[in-house]
PDB file of C-alpha atoms in Angstrom:
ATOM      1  CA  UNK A  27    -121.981 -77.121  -9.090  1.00 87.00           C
ATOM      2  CA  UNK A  28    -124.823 -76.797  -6.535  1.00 94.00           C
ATOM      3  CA  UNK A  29    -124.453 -80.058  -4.106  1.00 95.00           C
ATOM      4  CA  UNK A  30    -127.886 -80.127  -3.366  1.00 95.00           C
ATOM      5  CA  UNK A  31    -129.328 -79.860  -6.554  1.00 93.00           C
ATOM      6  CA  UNK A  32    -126.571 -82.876  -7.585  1.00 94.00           C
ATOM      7  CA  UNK A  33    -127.198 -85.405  -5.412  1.00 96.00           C
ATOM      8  CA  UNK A  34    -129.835 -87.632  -6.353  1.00 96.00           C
ATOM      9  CA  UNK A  35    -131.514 -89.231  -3.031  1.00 98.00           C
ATOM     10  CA  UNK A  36    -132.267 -92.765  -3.684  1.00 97.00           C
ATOM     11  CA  UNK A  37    -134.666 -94.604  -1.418  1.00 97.00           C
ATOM     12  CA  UNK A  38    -133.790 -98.077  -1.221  1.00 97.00           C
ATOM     13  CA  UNK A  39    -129.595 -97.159  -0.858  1.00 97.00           C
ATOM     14  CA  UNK A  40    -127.426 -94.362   0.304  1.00 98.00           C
ATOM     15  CA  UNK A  41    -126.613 -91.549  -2.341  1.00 98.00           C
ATOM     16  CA  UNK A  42    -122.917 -91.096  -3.359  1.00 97.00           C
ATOM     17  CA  UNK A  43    -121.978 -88.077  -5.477  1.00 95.00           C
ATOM     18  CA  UNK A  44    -118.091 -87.742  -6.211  1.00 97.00           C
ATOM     19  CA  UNK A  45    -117.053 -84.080  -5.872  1.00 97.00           C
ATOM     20  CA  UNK A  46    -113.775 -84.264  -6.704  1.00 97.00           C
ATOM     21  CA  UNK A  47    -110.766 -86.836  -6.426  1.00 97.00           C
ATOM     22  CA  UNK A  48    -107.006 -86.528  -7.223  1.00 97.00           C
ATOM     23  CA  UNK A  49    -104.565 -88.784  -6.312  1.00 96.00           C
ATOM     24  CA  UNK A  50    -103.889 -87.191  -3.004  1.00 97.00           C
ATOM     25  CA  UNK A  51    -107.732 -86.386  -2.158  1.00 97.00           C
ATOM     26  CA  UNK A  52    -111.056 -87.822  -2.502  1.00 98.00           C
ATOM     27  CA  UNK A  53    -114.231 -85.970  -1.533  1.00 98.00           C
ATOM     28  CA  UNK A  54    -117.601 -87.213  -2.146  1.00 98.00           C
ATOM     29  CA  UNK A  55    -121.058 -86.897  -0.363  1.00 98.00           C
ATOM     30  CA  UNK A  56    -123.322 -89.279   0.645  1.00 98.00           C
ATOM     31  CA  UNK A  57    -127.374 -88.533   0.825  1.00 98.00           C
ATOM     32  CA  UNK A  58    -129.185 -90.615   3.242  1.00 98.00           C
ATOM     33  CA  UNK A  59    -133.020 -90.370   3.508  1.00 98.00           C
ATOM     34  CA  UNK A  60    -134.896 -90.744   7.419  1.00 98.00           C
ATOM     35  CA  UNK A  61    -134.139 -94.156   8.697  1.00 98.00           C
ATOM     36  CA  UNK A  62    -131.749 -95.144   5.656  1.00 98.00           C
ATOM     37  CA  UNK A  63    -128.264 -96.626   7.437  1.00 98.00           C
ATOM     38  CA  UNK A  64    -124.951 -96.211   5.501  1.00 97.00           C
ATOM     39  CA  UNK A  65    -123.814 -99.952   6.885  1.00 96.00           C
ATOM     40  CA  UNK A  66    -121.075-100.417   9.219  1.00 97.00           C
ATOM     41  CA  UNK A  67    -117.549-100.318   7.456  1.00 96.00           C
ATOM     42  CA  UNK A  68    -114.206 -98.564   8.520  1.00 96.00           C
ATOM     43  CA  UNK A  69    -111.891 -95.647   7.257  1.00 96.00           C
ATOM     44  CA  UNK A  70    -109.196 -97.028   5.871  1.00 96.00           C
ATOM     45  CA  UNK A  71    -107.527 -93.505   5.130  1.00 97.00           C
ATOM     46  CA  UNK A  72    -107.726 -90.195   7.595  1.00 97.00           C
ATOM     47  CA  UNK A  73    -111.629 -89.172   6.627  1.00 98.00           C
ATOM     48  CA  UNK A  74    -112.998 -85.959   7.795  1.00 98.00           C
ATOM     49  CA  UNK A  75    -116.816 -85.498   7.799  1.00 98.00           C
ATOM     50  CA  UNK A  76    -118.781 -82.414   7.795  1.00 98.00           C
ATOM     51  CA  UNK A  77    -123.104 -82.686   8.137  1.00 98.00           C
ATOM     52  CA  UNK A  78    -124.357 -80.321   4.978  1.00 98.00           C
ATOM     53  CA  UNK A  79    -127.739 -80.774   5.827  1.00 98.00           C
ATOM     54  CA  UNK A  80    -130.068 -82.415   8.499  1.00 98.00           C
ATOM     55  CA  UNK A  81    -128.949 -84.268  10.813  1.00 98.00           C
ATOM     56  CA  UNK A  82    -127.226 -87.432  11.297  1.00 98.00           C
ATOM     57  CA  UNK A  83    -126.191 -90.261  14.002  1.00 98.00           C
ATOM     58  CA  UNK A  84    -122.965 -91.307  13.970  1.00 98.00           C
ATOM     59  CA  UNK A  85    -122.718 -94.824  15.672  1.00 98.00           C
ATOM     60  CA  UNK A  86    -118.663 -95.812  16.833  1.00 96.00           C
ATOM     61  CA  UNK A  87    -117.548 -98.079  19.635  1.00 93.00           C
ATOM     62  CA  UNK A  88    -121.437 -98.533  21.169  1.00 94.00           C
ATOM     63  CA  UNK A  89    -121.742 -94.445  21.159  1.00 97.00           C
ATOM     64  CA  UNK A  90    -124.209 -92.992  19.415  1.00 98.00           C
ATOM     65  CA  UNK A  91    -123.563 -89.376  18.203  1.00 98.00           C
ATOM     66  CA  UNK A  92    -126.425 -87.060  16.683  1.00 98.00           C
ATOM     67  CA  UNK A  93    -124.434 -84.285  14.149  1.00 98.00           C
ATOM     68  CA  UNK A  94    -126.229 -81.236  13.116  1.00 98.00           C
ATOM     69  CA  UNK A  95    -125.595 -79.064  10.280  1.00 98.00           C
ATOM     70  CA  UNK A  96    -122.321 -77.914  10.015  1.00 98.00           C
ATOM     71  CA  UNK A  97    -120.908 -80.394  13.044  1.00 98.00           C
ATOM     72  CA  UNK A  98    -117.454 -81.933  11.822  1.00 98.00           C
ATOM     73  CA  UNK A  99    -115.585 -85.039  12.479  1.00 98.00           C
ATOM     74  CA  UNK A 100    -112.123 -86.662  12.116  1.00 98.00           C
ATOM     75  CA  UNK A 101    -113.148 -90.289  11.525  1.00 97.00           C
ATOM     76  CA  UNK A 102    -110.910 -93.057  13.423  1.00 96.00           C
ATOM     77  CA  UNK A 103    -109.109 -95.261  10.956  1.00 96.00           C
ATOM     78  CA  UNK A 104    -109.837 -98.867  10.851  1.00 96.00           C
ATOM     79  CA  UNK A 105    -112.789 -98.495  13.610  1.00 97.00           C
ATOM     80  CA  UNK A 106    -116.311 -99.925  12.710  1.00 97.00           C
ATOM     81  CA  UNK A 107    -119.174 -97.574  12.355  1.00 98.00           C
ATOM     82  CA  UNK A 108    -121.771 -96.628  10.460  1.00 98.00           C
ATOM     83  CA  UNK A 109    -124.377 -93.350   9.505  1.00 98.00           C
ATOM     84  CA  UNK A 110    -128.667 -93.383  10.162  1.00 98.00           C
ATOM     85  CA  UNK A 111    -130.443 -90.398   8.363  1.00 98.00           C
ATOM     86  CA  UNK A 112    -132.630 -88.593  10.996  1.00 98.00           C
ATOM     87  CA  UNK A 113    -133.711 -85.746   8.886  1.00 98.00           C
ATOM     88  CA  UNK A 114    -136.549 -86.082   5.967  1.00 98.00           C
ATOM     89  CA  UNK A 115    -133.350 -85.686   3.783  1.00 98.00           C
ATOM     90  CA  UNK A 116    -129.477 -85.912   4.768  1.00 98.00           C
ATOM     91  CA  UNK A 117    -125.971 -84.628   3.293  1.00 98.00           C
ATOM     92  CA  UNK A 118    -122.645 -84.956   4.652  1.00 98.00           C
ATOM     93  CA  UNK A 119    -119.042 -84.562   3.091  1.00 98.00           C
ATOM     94  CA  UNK A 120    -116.614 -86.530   3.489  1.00 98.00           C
ATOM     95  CA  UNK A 121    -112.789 -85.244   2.786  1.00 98.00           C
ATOM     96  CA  UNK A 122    -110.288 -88.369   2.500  1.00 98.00           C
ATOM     97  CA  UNK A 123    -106.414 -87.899   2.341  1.00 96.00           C
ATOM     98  CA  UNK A 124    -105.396 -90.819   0.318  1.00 93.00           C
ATOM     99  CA  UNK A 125    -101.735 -91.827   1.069  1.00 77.00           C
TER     100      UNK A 125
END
């Protein structure tokens, strides 16, 4: 399975495509166009995310933090935030160890 060729980019929500999920792991990526916001939520399980392509801003606590390709991060749990696209088109991964 080629991620890229997968996920469908939707303009008027973010993109979820499951990659795989167990009962002890769930990994799925999320597409997000320029401009398009994944809303504010929180982890409610340890989440690790890793930018696939372009480039991301990762908004937690009033910081703002741009993420390139291949920048990872360990997601606080219960901590509001949310994701802006800032490339044309936008992948990231996210791992989640469900306990």
């Amino acid at each position: 399975m080629n991620i890229f060729d997968t996920l469908q980019f939707n303009p008027s929500k973010p993109s979820i495509f499951i990659v795989r999920k167990s009962e002890t792991i769930k990994m799925f990526c999320v597409g997000l166009l320029k401009d398009q916001i994944l809303a504010k939520h929180q982890a409610k399980v340890p989440s690790m995310l890793i930018v696939l392509k372009g480039k991301i801003k990762f908004s937690i606590s009033g910081e703002d933090i741009v993420m390139p390709e291949s920048q990872t991060f360990q997601i606080p749990l219960n901590t509001d935030h949310e994701v802006t696209g800032l490339s044309e088109q936008n992948i990231f991964l996210i791992t989640q160890e469900l306990i």
